[in-house]
mmCIF file of C-alpha atoms in Angstrom:
data_model
loop_
_atom_site.group_PDB
_atom_site.id
_atom_site.type_symbol
_atom_site.label_atom_id
_atom_site.label_comp_id
_atom_site.label_asym_id
_atom_site.label_seq_id
_atom_site.Cartn_x
_atom_site.Cartn_y
_atom_site.Cartn_z
ATOM 1 C CA UNK A 292 84.453 103.367 106.794
ATOM 2 C CA UNK A 293 85.364 107.003 105.951
ATOM 3 C CA UNK A 294 88.447 107.474 104.254
ATOM 4 C CA UNK A 295 89.807 110.593 102.509
ATOM 5 C CA UNK A 296 92.872 110.177 100.156
ATOM 6 C CA UNK A 297 94.781 113.506 100.410
ATOM 7 C CA UNK A 298 97.143 114.151 97.585
ATOM 8 C CA UNK A 299 98.373 117.714 98.701
ATOM 9 C CA UNK A 300 98.671 120.071 95.459
ATOM 10 C CA UNK A 301 98.417 117.864 92.623
ATOM 11 C CA UNK A 302 96.243 114.395 92.248
ATOM 12 C CA UNK A 303 98.915 111.793 91.663
ATOM 13 C CA UNK A 304 97.739 109.174 89.820
ATOM 14 C CA UNK A 305 98.145 106.049 92.164
ATOM 15 C CA UNK A 306 95.615 108.032 94.392
ATOM 16 C CA UNK A 307 92.951 107.822 91.647
ATOM 17 C CA UNK A 308 93.584 104.118 91.596
ATOM 18 C CA UNK A 309 93.553 103.479 95.128
ATOM 19 C CA UNK A 310 90.465 105.380 95.297
ATOM 20 C CA UNK A 311 88.747 103.344 92.695
ATOM 21 C CA UNK A 312 89.636 100.258 94.507
ATOM 22 C CA UNK A 313 88.332 101.223 97.907
ATOM 23 C CA UNK A 314 85.023 102.748 96.236
ATOM 24 C CA UNK A 315 84.416 99.412 94.742
ATOM 25 C CA UNK A 316 85.182 97.970 98.031
ATOM 26 C CA UNK A 317 82.161 100.159 99.470
ATOM 27 C CA UNK A 318 83.405 102.497 101.494
ATOM 28 C CA UNK A 319 82.675 106.184 101.526
ATOM 29 C CA UNK A 320 85.933 107.484 99.736
ATOM 30 C CA UNK A 321 86.634 111.197 98.711
ATOM 31 C CA UNK A 322 89.785 112.585 97.186
ATOM 32 C CA UNK A 323 91.293 116.138 97.650
ATOM 33 C CA UNK A 324 94.358 118.181 96.884
ATOM 34 C CA UNK A 325 93.557 120.274 99.765
ATOM 35 C CA UNK A 326 94.820 119.373 103.458
ATOM 36 C CA UNK A 327 91.430 118.480 104.717
ATOM 37 C CA UNK A 328 89.573 115.591 106.229
ATOM 38 C CA UNK A 329 86.110 114.390 107.406
ATOM 39 C CA UNK A 330 87.434 112.688 110.536
ATOM 40 C CA UNK A 331 87.911 109.121 109.214
ATOM 41 C CA UNK A 332 90.926 107.188 107.792
ATOM 42 C CA UNK A 333 93.532 109.182 105.969
ATOM 43 C CA UNK A 334 95.637 107.951 102.861
ATOM 44 C CA UNK A 335 98.089 110.779 102.007
ATOM 45 C CA UNK A 336 99.737 110.387 98.752
ATOM 46 C CA UNK A 337 103.118 112.013 98.626
ATOM 47 C CA UNK A 338 105.445 112.239 95.395
ATOM 48 C CA UNK A 339 108.362 113.955 96.526
ATOM 49 C CA UNK A 340 110.339 113.716 99.852
ATOM 50 C CA UNK A 341 110.342 117.496 99.941
ATOM 51 C CA UNK A 342 106.837 117.251 100.947
ATOM 52 C CA UNK A 343 108.161 115.682 104.403
ATOM 53 C CA UNK A 344 109.437 119.168 104.878
ATOM 54 C CA UNK A 345 106.181 121.271 104.524
ATOM 55 C CA UNK A 346 105.099 122.610 107.485
ATOM 56 C CA UNK A 347 101.481 122.253 106.460
ATOM 57 C CA UNK A 348 101.430 118.737 105.568
ATOM 58 C CA UNK A 349 103.334 118.088 108.819
ATOM 59 C CA UNK A 350 100.795 119.847 110.952
ATOM 60 C CA UNK A 351 97.921 118.127 109.015
ATOM 61 C CA UNK A 352 99.521 114.719 109.754
ATOM 62 C CA UNK A 353 100.078 115.634 113.291
ATOM 63 C CA UNK A 354 96.391 116.439 114.141
ATOM 64 C CA UNK A 355 94.891 113.284 112.515
ATOM 65 C CA UNK A 356 94.828 109.698 114.177
ATOM 66 C CA UNK A 357 94.838 107.407 111.429
ATOM 67 C CA UNK A 358 97.018 108.538 108.948
ATOM 68 C CA UNK A 359 98.695 106.140 106.088
ATOM 69 C CA UNK A 360 101.476 107.279 103.779
ATOM 70 C CA UNK A 361 101.834 106.300 100.254
ATOM 71 C CA UNK A 362 103.648 106.997 96.792
ATOM 72 C CA UNK A 363 107.086 107.410 95.537
ATOM 73 C CA UNK A 364 108.233 108.523 99.434
ATOM 74 C CA UNK A 365 107.737 105.112 100.387
ATOM 75 C CA UNK A 366 111.203 104.111 98.822
ATOM 76 C CA UNK A 367 112.012 106.309 102.214
ATOM 77 C CA UNK A 368 110.002 104.602 104.977
ATOM 78 C CA UNK A 369 112.316 105.479 107.616
ATOM 79 C CA UNK A 370 112.378 109.145 106.728
ATOM 80 C CA UNK A 371 108.672 109.248 106.590
ATOM 81 C CA UNK A 372 108.127 107.703 109.809
ATOM 82 C CA UNK A 373 110.716 110.075 111.409
ATOM 83 C CA UNK A 374 109.030 113.255 109.775
ATOM 84 C CA UNK A 375 105.407 112.600 110.059
ATOM 85 C CA UNK A 376 102.473 111.084 112.629
ATOM 86 C CA UNK A 377 101.831 108.168 110.443
ATOM 87 C CA UNK A 378 100.243 104.656 111.238
ATOM 88 C CA UNK A 379 102.198 103.164 108.422
ATOM 89 C CA UNK A 380 104.242 103.816 105.048
ATOM 90 C CA UNK A 381 103.314 101.881 101.881
ATOM 91 C CA UNK A 382 106.739 100.978 100.590
ATOM 92 C CA UNK A 383 105.572 98.969 97.405
ATOM 93 C CA UNK A 384 102.686 98.838 94.844
ATOM 94 C CA UNK A 385 99.214 99.290 97.077
ATOM 95 C CA UNK A 386 96.553 98.125 95.016
ATOM 96 C CA UNK A 387 96.309 94.535 96.540
ATOM 97 C CA UNK A 388 96.840 95.486 100.063
ATOM 98 C CA UNK A 389 94.972 99.114 100.593
ATOM 99 C CA UNK A 390 91.748 97.617 101.478
ATOM 100 C CA UNK A 391 93.366 95.495 103.960
ATOM 101 C CA UNK A 392 95.455 98.269 105.050
ATOM 102 C CA UNK A 393 92.419 100.426 106.122
ATOM 103 C CA UNK A 394 90.338 97.821 107.534
ATOM 104 C CA UNK A 395 92.688 95.796 109.398
ATOM 105 C CA UNK A 396 96.130 97.632 109.957
ATOM 106 C CA UNK A 397 99.390 97.086 108.930
ATOM 107 C CA UNK A 398 100.229 94.089 110.792
ATOM 108 C CA UNK A 399 101.113 91.023 108.597
ATOM 109 C CA UNK A 400 100.809 92.656 105.333
ATOM 110 C CA UNK A 401 103.166 92.887 102.445
ATOM 111 C CA UNK A 402 105.043 95.989 101.360
ATOM 112 C CA UNK A 403 104.523 97.972 104.513
ATOM 113 C CA UNK A 404 106.669 100.009 107.233
ATOM 114 C CA UNK A 405 105.332 100.964 110.683
ATOM 115 C CA UNK A 406 106.487 101.412 114.268
ATOM 116 C CA UNK A 407 106.602 98.295 116.660
ATOM 117 C CA UNK A 408 107.458 98.992 120.114
ATOM 118 C CA UNK A 409 109.659 101.696 119.223
ATOM 119 C CA UNK A 410 111.502 99.934 116.409
ATOM 120 C CA UNK A 411 110.429 100.147 112.419
ATOM 121 C CA UNK A 412 109.146 97.183 110.828
ATOM 122 C CA UNK A 413 109.048 96.570 107.277
ATOM 123 C CA UNK A 414 107.665 93.767 105.319
ATOM 124 C CA UNK A 415 108.920 92.861 101.657
ATOM 125 C CA UNK A 416 106.572 94.302 98.878
ATOM 126 C CA UNK A 417 104.754 91.968 96.515
ATOM 127 C CA UNK A 418 104.221 93.120 93.158
ATOM 128 C CA UNK A 419 100.266 93.690 92.222
ATOM 129 C CA UNK A 420 98.641 90.342 90.967
ATOM 130 C CA UNK A 421 97.100 92.135 87.875
ATOM 131 C CA UNK A 422 97.888 95.728 86.620
ATOM 132 C CA UNK A 423 94.649 96.185 84.964
ATOM 133 C CA UNK A 424 92.090 97.920 87.625
ATOM 134 C CA UNK A 425 88.829 99.372 88.382
ATOM 135 C CA UNK A 426 88.149 102.687 87.137
ATOM 136 C CA UNK A 427 89.688 105.167 89.179
ATOM 137 C CA UNK A 428 88.070 107.696 91.558
ATOM 138 C CA UNK A 429 88.070 110.822 89.520
ATOM 139 C CA UNK A 430 87.792 114.362 91.467
ATOM 140 C CA UNK A 431 85.195 116.931 89.951
ATOM 141 C CA UNK A 432 87.963 119.218 89.399
ATOM 142 C CA UNK A 433 90.888 116.904 87.716
ATOM 143 C CA UNK A 434 89.981 118.641 84.231
ATOM 144 C CA UNK A 435 91.117 122.080 85.867
ATOM 145 C CA UNK A 436 94.679 120.793 87.151
ATOM 146 C CA UNK A 437 97.899 121.183 84.985
ATOM 147 C CA UNK A 438 100.935 119.347 85.385
ATOM 148 C CA UNK A 439 103.160 120.068 82.489
ATOM 149 C CA UNK A 440 100.433 120.774 80.088
ATOM 150 C CA UNK A 441 98.267 117.336 81.111
ATOM 151 C CA UNK A 442 95.299 117.291 83.295
ATOM 152 C CA UNK A 443 96.678 114.013 84.366
ATOM 153 C CA UNK A 444 99.232 111.650 83.526
ATOM 154 C CA UNK A 445 98.043 107.829 83.215
ATOM 155 C CA UNK A 446 100.181 104.656 83.292
ATOM 156 C CA UNK A 447 100.169 102.157 80.435
ATOM 157 C CA UNK A 448 102.805 99.763 82.117
ATOM 158 C CA UNK A 449 105.393 99.337 84.960
ATOM 159 C CA UNK A 450 108.845 98.471 85.248
ATOM 160 C CA UNK A 451 112.163 99.630 83.261
ATOM 161 C CA UNK A 452 115.014 97.591 81.904
ATOM 162 C CA UNK A 453 117.438 100.442 82.468
ATOM 163 C CA UNK A 454 119.477 101.361 85.501
ATOM 164 C CA UNK A 455 119.351 105.183 85.305
ATOM 165 C CA UNK A 456 121.211 106.630 88.902
ATOM 166 C CA UNK A 457 118.604 109.441 88.557
ATOM 167 C CA UNK A 458 115.181 107.335 88.127
ATOM 168 C CA UNK A 459 113.445 105.481 90.998
ATOM 169 C CA UNK A 460 111.079 103.334 88.362
ATOM 170 C CA UNK A 461 113.157 100.085 88.463
ATOM 171 C CA UNK A 462 113.697 100.284 92.225
ATOM 172 C CA UNK A 463 109.905 100.843 92.855
ATOM 173 C CA UNK A 464 108.340 98.814 90.092
ATOM 174 C CA UNK A 465 111.265 96.456 89.183
ATOM 175 C CA UNK A 466 112.852 95.675 85.757
ATOM 176 C CA UNK A 467 110.378 93.445 84.625
ATOM 177 C CA UNK A 468 107.805 95.220 82.230
ATOM 178 C CA UNK A 469 104.283 94.708 83.063
ATOM 179 C CA UNK A 470 101.419 96.048 80.801
ATOM 180 C CA UNK A 471 98.043 96.995 81.402
ATOM 181 C CA UNK A 472 95.530 95.510 78.278
ATOM 182 C CA UNK A 473 94.399 98.495 75.795
ATOM 183 C CA UNK A 474 91.042 97.863 76.905
ATOM 184 C CA UNK A 475 91.540 98.929 80.507
ATOM 185 C CA UNK A 476 93.728 102.109 79.409
ATOM 186 C CA UNK A 477 90.845 102.808 76.981
ATOM 187 C CA UNK A 478 87.939 102.568 79.305
ATOM 188 C CA UNK A 479 89.820 104.774 81.839
ATOM 189 C CA UNK A 480 90.512 107.464 79.486
ATOM 190 C CA UNK A 481 86.972 107.450 78.098
ATOM 191 C CA UNK A 482 85.517 107.919 81.573
ATOM 192 C CA UNK A 483 88.265 110.711 82.084
ATOM 193 C CA UNK A 484 86.744 112.625 79.246
ATOM 194 C CA UNK A 485 83.488 112.000 80.076
ATOM 195 C CA UNK A 486 84.250 113.552 83.518
ATOM 196 C CA UNK A 487 85.513 116.993 82.090
ATOM 197 C CA UNK A 488 89.336 115.744 81.353
ATOM 198 C CA UNK A 489 90.449 116.744 78.333
ATOM 199 C CA UNK A 490 94.430 116.209 78.132
ATOM 200 C CA UNK A 491 95.706 112.788 79.481
ATOM 201 C CA UNK A 492 99.297 112.094 78.997
ATOM 202 C CA UNK A 493 101.609 108.684 79.861
ATOM 203 C CA UNK A 494 103.596 108.794 82.538
ATOM 204 C CA UNK A 495 107.147 108.075 82.120
ATOM 205 C CA UNK A 496 109.666 108.151 79.301
ATOM 206 C CA UNK A 497 109.629 104.330 78.619
ATOM 207 C CA UNK A 498 106.361 104.276 76.784
ATOM 208 C CA UNK A 499 107.875 102.279 73.932
ATOM 209 C CA UNK A 500 108.357 99.362 76.181
ATOM 210 C CA UNK A 501 104.733 99.084 76.416
ATOM 211 C CA UNK A 502 103.624 95.353 75.801
ATOM 212 C CA UNK A 503 107.373 93.985 75.823
#
């Protein structure tokens, strides 16, 4: 399948990871920070509900036929489906389901929301079976990106023991700490360096919980 992963303006880490999963599944995958496609299936990675109000994103989704939305906005699937022309929204962690999602559709998959006969149907999400993953899909211009001084923020673990009201991490990933292996992290950083990335930061404010 031809699959375009669109991460408007900024390459999100999750979009890189999902791109690697789909690439290794044998799909023709391209990742871009621009609102463009090759006419196939689109995975739209959105990190903020404010992006739902962007007329450029809304127009882009409206003219496409096969759009799936993921990212932190998945915590508000009703809002996403109400604002964008999307076939489904991933409301949990996507690595284990993304291939089946694009190949078979959202029906009966865990952790998705979609319209079913005029009503929104949601299925409960499952945490990914293993946090170590294949090498991400790294766009050629990732080394030119600047997000608070870093080219990219990578993930070392998921979950947080805290319950800060301003933070979505416990709601999205749970309060149990799941960590990647050092080997998996190092292999990822080495590949990013080989592809021209010079500044890698660790995502989140809970780095001390790694390996907890």
